[in-house]
CSV table of C-alpha atoms in Angstrom, one decimal:
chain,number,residue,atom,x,y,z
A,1,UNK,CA,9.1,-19.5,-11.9
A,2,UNK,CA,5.7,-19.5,-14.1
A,3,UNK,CA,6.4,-17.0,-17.1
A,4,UNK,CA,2.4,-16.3,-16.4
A,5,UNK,CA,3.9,-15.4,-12.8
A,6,UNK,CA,7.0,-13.5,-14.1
A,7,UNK,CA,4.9,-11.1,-16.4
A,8,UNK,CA,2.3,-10.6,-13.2
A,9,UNK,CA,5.4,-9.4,-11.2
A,10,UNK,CA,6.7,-6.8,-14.3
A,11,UNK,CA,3.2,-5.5,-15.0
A,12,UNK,CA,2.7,-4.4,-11.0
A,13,UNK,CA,6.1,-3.3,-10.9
A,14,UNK,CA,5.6,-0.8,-14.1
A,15,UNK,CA,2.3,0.0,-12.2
A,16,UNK,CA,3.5,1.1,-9.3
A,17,UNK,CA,6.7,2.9,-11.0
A,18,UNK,CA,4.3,4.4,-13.3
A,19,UNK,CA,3.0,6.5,-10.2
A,20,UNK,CA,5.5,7.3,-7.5
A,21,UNK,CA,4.2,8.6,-4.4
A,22,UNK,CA,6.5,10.7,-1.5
A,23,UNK,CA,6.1,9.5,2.1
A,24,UNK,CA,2.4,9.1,3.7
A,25,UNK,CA,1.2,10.1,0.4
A,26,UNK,CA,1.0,5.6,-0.8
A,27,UNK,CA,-2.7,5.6,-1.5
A,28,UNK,CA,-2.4,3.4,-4.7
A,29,UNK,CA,0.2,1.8,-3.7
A,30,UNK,CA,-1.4,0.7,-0.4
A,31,UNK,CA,-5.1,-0.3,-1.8
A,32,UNK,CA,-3.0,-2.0,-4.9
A,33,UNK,CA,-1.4,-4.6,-1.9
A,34,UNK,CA,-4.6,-4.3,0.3
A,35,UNK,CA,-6.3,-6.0,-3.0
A,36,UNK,CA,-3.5,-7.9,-3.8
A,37,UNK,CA,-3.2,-9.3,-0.5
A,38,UNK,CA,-6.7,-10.3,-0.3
A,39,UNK,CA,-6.7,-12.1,-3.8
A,40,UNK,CA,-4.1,-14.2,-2.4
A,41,UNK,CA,-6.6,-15.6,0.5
A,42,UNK,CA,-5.4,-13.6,3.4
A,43,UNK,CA,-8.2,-13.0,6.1
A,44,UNK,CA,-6.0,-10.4,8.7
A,45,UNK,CA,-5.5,-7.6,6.6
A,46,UNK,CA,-4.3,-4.2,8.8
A,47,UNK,CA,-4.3,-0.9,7.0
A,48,UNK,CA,-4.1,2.8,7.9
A,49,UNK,CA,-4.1,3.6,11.7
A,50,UNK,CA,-4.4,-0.2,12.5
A,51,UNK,CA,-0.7,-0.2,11.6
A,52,UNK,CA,0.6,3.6,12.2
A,53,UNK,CA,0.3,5.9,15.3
A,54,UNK,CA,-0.4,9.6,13.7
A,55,UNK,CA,0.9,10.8,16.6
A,56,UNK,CA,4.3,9.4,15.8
A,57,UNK,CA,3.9,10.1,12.1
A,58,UNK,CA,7.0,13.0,11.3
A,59,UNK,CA,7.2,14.6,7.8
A,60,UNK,CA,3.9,14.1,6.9
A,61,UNK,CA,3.0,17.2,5.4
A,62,UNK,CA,-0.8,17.8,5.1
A,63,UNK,CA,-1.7,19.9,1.8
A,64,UNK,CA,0.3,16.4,0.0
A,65,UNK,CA,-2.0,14.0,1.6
A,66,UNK,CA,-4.8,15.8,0.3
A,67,UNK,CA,-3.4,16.2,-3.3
A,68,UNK,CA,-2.4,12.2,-3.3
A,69,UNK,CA,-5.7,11.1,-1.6
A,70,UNK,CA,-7.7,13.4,-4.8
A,71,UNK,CA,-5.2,11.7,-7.2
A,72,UNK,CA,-5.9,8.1,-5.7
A,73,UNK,CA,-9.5,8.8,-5.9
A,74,UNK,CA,-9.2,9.6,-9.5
A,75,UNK,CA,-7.3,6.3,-10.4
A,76,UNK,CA,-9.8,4.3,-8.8
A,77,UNK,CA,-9.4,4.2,-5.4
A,78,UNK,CA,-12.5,3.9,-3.7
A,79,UNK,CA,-13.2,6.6,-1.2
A,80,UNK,CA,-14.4,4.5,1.2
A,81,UNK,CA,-11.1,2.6,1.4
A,82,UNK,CA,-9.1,6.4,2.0
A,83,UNK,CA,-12.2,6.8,4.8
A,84,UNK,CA,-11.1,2.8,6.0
A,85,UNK,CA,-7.6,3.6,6.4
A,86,UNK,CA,-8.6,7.2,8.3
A,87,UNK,CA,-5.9,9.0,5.5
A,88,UNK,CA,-2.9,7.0,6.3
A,89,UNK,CA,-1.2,4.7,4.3
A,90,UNK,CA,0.6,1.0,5.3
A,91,UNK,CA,-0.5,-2.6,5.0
A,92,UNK,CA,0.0,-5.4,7.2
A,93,UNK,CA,-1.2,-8.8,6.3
A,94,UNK,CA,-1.0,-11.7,8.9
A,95,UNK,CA,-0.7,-15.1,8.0
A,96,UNK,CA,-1.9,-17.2,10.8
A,97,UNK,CA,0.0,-21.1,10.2
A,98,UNK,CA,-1.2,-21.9,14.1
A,99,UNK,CA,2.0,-23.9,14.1
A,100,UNK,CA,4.2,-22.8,17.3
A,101,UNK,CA,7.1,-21.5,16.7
A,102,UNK,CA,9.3,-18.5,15.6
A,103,UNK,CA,7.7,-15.8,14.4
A,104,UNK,CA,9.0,-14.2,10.6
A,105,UNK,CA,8.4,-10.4,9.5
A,106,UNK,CA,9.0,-8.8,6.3
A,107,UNK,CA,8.9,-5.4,6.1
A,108,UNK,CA,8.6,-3.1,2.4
A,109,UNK,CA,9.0,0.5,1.8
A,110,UNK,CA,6.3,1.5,-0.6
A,111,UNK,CA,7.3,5.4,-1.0
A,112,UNK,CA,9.2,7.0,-3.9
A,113,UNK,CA,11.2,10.3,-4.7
A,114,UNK,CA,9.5,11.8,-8.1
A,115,UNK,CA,12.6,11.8,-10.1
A,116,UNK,CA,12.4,12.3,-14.1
């Protein structure tokens, strides 16, 4: 692996572990892979209710949201992406190959418990 690569991987990593955020509360975390994704070249990007049914959504307590959507918004989340995503976090980026065949999903938990 690229050392250049490597140190990419540790500095997002520290990012991310450097603010945890509790179920349906992933703003950062969801516009940090939304851009990340992007900068990578991929065109089918699906975020917020593109990806999750809020009528299926359990646990997802309210007066949170609004506390981590105020927080994202002060570490640079633009507002208009937490308006994009209608307040609910997830990403799913598609990578069309048009080559038949079987299809492969990977799937990545992007919530935390605050521990300290």
């Amino acid at each position: 692996m690229k050392p250049e690569i490597f140190n990419e991987m540790i500095a997002t990593r520290r990012q991310i572990h450097k603010h945890p955020e509790e179920g349906w509360t992933e703003f950062e975390t969801t516009y940090l892979v939304h851009e990340r994704l992007k900068s990578l070249g991929y065109k089918k990007i699906l975020k917020g209710t593109q990806v999750i049914k809020p009528d299926a959504v359990l646990g997802r307590d309210p007066k949170l949201v609004q506390k981590a959507i105020a927080r994202a918004i002060e570490q640079g989340v633009p507002k208009s992406f937490i308006e994009e995503i209608d307040e609910y976090t997830g990403c799913v980026a598609v990578l069309e190959t048009g080559r038949p065949g079987p299809v492969v999903a990977l799937r990545f938990d992007m919530d935390a418990l605050r521990i300290e």
